mmCIF file of C-alpha atoms in Angstrom:
data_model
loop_
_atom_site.group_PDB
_atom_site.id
_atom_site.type_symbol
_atom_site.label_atom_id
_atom_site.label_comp_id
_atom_site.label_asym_id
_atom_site.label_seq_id
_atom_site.Cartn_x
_atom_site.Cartn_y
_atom_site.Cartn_z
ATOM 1 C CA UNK A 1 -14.191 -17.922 -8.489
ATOM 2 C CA UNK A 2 -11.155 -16.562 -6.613
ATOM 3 C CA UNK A 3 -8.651 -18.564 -9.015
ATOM 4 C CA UNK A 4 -10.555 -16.768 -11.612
ATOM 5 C CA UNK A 5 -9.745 -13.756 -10.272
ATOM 6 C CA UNK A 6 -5.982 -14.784 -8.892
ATOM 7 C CA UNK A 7 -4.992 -15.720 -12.728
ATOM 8 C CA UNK A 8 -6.719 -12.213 -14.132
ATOM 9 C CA UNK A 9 -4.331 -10.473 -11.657
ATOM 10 C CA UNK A 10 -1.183 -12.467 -12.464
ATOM 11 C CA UNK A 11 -1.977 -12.465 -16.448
ATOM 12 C CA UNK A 12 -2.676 -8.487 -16.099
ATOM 13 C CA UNK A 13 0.791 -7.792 -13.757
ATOM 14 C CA UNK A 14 2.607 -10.080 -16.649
ATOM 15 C CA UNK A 15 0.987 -8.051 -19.507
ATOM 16 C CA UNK A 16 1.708 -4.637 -17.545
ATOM 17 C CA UNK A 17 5.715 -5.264 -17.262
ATOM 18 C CA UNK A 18 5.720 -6.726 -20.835
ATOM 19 C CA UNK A 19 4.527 -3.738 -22.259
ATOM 20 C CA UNK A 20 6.620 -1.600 -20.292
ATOM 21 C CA UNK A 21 9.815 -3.771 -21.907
ATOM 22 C CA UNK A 22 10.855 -4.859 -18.400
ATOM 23 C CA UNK A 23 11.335 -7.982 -16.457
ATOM 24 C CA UNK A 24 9.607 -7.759 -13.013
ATOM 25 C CA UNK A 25 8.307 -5.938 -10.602
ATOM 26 C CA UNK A 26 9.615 -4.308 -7.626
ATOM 27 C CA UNK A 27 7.359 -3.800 -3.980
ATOM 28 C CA UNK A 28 7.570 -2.912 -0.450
ATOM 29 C CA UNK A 29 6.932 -5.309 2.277
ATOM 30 C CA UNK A 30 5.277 -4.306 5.355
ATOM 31 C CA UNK A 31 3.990 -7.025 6.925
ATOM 32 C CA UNK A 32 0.561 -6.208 6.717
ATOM 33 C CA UNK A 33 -2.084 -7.803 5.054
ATOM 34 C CA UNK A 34 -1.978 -5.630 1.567
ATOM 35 C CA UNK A 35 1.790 -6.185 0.984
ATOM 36 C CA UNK A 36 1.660 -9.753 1.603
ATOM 37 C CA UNK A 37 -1.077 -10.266 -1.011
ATOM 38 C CA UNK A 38 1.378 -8.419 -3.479
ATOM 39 C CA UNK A 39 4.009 -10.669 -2.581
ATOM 40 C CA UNK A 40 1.745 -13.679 -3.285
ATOM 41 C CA UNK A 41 0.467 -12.590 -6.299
ATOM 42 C CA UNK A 42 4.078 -10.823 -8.022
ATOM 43 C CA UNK A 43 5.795 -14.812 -6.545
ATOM 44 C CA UNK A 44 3.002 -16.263 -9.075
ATOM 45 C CA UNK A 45 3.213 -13.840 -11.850
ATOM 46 C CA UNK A 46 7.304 -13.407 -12.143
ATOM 47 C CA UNK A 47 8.441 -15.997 -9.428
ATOM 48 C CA UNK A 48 12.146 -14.541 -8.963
ATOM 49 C CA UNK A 49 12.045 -11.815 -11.213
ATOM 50 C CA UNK A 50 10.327 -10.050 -8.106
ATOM 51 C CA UNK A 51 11.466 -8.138 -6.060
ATOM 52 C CA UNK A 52 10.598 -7.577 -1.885
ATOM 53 C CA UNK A 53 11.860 -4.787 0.087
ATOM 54 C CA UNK A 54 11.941 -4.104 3.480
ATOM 55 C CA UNK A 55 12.259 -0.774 4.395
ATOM 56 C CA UNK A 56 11.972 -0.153 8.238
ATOM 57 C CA UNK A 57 12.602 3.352 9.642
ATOM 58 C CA UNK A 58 12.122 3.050 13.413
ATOM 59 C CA UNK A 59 9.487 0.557 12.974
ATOM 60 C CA UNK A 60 8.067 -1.717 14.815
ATOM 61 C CA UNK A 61 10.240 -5.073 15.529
ATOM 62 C CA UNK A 62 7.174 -7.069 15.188
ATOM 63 C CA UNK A 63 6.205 -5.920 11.444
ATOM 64 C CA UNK A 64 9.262 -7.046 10.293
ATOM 65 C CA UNK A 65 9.046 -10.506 12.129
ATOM 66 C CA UNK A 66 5.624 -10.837 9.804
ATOM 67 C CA UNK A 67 7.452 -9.357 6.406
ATOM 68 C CA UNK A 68 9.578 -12.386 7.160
ATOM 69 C CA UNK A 69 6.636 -14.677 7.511
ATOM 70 C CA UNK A 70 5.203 -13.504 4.492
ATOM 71 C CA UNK A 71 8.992 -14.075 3.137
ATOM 72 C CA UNK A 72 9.069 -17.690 4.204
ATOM 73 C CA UNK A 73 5.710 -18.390 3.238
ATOM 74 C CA UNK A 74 5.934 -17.718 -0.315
ATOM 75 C CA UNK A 75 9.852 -17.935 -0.988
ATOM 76 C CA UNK A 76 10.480 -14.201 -1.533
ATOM 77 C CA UNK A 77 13.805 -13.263 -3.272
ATOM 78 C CA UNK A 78 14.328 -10.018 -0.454
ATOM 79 C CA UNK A 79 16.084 -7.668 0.774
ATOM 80 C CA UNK A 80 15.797 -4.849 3.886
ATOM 81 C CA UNK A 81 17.161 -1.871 3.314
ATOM 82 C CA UNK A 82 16.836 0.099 7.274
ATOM 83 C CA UNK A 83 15.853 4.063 6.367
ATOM 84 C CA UNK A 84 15.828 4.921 9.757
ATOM 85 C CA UNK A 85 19.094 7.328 9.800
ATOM 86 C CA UNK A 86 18.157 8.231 6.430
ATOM 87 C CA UNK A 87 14.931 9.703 7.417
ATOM 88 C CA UNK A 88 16.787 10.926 10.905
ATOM 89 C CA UNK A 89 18.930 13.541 8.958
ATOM 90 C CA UNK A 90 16.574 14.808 6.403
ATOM 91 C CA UNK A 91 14.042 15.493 10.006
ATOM 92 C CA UNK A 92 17.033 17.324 10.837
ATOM 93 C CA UNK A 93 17.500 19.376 8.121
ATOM 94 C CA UNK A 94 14.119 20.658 7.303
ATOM 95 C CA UNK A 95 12.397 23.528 9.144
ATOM 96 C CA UNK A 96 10.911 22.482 12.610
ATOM 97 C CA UNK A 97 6.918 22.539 12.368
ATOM 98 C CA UNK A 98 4.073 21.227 14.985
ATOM 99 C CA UNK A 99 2.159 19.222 11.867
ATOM 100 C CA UNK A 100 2.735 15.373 12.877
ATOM 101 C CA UNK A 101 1.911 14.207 9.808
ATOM 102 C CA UNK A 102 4.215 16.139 7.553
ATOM 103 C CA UNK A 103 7.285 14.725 9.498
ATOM 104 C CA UNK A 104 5.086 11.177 9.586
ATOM 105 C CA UNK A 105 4.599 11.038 5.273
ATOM 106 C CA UNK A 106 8.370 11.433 5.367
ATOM 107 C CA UNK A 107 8.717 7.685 5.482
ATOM 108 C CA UNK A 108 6.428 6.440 2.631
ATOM 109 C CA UNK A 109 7.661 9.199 0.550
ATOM 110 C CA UNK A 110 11.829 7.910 1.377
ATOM 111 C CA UNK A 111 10.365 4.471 1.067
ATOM 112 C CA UNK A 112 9.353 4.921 -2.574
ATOM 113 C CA UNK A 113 12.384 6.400 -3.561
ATOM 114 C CA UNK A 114 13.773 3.127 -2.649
ATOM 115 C CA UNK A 115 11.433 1.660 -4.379
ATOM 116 C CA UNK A 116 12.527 3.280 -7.589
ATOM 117 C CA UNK A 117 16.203 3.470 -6.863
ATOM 118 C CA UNK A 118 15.717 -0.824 -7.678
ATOM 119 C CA UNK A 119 13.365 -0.292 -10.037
ATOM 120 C CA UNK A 120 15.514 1.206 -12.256
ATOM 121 C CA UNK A 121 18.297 -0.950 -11.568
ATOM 122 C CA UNK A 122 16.989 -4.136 -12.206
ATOM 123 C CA UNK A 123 14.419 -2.722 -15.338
ATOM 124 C CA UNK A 124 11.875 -3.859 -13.039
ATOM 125 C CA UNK A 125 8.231 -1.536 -12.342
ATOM 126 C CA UNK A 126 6.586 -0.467 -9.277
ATOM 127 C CA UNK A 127 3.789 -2.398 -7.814
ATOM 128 C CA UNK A 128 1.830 -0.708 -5.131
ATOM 129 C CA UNK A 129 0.096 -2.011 -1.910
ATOM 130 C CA UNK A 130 -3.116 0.025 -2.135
ATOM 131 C CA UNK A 131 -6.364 -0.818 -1.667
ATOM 132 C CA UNK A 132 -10.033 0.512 -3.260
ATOM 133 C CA UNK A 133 -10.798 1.351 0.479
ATOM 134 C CA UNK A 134 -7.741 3.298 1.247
ATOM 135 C CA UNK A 135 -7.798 4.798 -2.397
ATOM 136 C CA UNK A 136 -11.749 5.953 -2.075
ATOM 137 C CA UNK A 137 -10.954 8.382 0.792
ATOM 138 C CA UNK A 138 -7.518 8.954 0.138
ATOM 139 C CA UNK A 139 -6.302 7.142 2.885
ATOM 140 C CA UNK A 140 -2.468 7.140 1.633
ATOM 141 C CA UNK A 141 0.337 9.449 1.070
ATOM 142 C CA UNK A 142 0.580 11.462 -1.469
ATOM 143 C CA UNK A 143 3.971 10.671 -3.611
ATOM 144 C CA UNK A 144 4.799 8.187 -0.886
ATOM 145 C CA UNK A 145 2.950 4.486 -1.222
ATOM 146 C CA UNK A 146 0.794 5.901 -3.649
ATOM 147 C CA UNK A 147 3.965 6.209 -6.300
ATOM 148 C CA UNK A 148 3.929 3.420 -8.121
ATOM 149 C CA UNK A 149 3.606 2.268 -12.022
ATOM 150 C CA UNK A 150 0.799 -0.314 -10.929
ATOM 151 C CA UNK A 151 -1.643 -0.547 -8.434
ATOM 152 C CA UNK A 152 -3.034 -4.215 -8.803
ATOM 153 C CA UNK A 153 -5.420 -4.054 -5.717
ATOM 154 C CA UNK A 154 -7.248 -0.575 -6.340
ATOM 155 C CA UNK A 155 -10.271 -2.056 -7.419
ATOM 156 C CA UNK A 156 -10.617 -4.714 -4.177
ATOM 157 C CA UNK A 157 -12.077 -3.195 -1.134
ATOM 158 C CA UNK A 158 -10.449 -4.264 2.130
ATOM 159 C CA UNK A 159 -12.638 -7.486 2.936
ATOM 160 C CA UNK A 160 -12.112 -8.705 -1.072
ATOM 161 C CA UNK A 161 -8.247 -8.307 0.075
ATOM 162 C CA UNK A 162 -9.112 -10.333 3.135
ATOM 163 C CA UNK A 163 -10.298 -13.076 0.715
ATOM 164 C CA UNK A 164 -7.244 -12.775 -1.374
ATOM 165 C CA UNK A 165 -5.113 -13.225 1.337
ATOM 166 C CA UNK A 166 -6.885 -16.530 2.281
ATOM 167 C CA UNK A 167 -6.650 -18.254 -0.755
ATOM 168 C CA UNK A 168 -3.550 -16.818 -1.030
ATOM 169 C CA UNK A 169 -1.700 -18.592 1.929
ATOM 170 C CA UNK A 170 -1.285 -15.058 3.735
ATOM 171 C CA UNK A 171 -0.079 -16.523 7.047
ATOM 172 C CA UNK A 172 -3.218 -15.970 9.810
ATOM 173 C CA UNK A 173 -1.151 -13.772 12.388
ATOM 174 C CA UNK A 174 -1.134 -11.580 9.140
ATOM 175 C CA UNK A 175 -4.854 -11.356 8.207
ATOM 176 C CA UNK A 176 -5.719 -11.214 11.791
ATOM 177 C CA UNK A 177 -3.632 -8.123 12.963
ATOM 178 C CA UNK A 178 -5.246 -4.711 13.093
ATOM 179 C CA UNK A 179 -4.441 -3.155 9.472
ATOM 180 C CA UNK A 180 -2.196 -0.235 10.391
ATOM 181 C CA UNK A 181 0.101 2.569 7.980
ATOM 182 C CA UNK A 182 2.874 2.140 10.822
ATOM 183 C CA UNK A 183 3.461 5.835 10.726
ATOM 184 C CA UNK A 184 3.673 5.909 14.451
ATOM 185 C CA UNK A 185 3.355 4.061 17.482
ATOM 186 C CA UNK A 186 0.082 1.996 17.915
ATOM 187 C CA UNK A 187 -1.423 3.469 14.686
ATOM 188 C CA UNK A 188 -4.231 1.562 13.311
ATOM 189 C CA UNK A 189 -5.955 2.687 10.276
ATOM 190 C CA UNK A 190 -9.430 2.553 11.759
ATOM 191 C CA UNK A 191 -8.626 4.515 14.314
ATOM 192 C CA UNK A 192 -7.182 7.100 12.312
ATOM 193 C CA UNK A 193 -10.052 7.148 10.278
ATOM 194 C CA UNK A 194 -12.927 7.715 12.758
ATOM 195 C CA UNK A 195 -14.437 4.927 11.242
ATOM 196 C CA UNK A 196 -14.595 0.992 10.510
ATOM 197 C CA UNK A 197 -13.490 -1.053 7.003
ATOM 198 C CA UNK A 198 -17.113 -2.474 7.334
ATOM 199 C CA UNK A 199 -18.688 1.217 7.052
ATOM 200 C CA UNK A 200 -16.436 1.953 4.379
ATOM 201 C CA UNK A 201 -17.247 -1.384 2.851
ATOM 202 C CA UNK A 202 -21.080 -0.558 2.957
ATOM 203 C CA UNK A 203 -20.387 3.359 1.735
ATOM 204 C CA UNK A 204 -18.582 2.021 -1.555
ATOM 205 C CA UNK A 205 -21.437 -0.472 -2.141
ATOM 206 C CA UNK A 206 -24.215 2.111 -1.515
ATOM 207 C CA UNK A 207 -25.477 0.674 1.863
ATOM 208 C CA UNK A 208 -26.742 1.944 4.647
ATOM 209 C CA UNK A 209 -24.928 3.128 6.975
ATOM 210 C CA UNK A 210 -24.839 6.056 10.285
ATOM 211 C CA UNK A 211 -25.289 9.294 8.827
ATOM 212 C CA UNK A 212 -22.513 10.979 10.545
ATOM 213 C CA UNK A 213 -19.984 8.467 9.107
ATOM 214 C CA UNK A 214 -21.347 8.606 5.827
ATOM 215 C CA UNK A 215 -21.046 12.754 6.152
ATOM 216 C CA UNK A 216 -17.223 11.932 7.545
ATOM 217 C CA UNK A 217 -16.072 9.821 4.280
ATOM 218 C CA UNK A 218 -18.251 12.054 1.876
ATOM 219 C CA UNK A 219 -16.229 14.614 3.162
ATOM 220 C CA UNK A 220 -12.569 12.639 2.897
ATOM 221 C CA UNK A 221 -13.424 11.936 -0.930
ATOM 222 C CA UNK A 222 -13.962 15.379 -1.374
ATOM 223 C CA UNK A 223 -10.676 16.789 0.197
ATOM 224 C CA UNK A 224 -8.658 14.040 -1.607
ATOM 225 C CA UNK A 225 -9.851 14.151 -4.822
ATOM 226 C CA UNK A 226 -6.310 15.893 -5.728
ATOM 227 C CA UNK A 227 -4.798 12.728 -4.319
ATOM 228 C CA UNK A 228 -5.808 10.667 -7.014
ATOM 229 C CA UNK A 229 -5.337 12.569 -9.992
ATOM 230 C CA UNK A 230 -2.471 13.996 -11.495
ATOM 231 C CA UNK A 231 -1.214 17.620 -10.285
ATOM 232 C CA UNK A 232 -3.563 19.895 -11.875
ATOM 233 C CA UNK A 233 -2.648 21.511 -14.510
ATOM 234 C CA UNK A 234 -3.047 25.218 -16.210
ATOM 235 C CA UNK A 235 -3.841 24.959 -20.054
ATOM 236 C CA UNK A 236 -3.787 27.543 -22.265
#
């Protein structure tokens, strides 16, 4: 069943570049859990015509120890390119505000500029990291991870990714750390949430689940509803 699924992925990413007229594909690498399936899965479909990228900006020492994991594991062709004084100077320059978050989405957006910047030098496209999870309650920055040209695991909830990652090879410090955006210190994405990937899990496959969480992600959907569409547009 899951190699069913594993070759539908890599035949679909192959297809995807082909009929974009390029030669591989291009992704950032984390060292969580989503990223590393990515990895596995671009390593089967284009083996060294992908491309891994690092991209820490005052991140945790400990991610990148697992990007490098995930790099050993599946023999990555990678690089690291370090944002961190990049994204020091533009904090600088904009206007000083007391919104955390709007200095925070700074580093996915710088991240997939990068992304793009080797994209287009190497004809390769942009795979993103996402989820169906993240993606159902908007749980990602806008024109930050969410830029990409294809999004191979929208349509796998977090424990499907889980499953991936197993069959996979995903090392297990990987799969077993707390799944976190690494925006800032000790972030994890439950957490931030207010709520578990199992009541998320339940919510997308019409379970049962506490009524105040199920008001809490009704209400997510709603407000990001923008986040997955296209900028909305005035016709005449």
């Amino acid at each position: 069943m899951m190699k069913e699924v594993v070759d539908k992925l890599v035949k679909w990413l192959q297809d995807s570049v082909k009929e974009a007229g390029c030669k591989g594909i291009v992704y950032g690498l984390s060292g969580g859990v989503d990223s590393a399936v990515v990895a596995g899965l671009s390593k089967l479909a284009f083996g060294d015509e992908s491309l891994a990228i690092m991209m820490p900006i005052n991140s945790c020492e400990e991610d990148e120890k697992d990007a490098k994991l995930v790099i050993e594991k599946f023999n990555l062709n990678a690089i690291k390119v370090d944002l961190s004084k990049t994204y020091s100077e533009l904090e600088k320059s904009v206007e000083n505000g007391d919104n955390s978050m709007a200095y925070a989405n700074i580093k996915p957006r710088l991240r997939m500029t990068t992304l793009y910047y080797y994209a287009q030098l190497k004809k390769y496209l942009v795979a993103g990291t996402g989820n169906k999870s993240e993606f159902t309650v908007g749980y990602f920055t806008k024109y930050g991870d969410s830029g990409s040209d294809l999004m191979p695991l929208v349509d796998f909830t977090k424990k499907e990714i889980y499953e991936l990652a197993k069959y996979l090879g995903v090392p297990d410090k990987i799969i077993q750390k707390p799944p976190s955006a690494g925006l800032f210190e000790n972030q994890t994405d439950e957490d931030e949430m207010g709520f578990s990937y199992d009541d998320l899990e339940k919510f997308i496959n019409n379970e049962k689940i506490d009524s105040n969480i199920e008001e809490k992600i009704k209400r997510m959907v709603k407000i990001s509803e923008h986040k997955r569409n296209f900028a909305k547009s005035f016709r005449r």
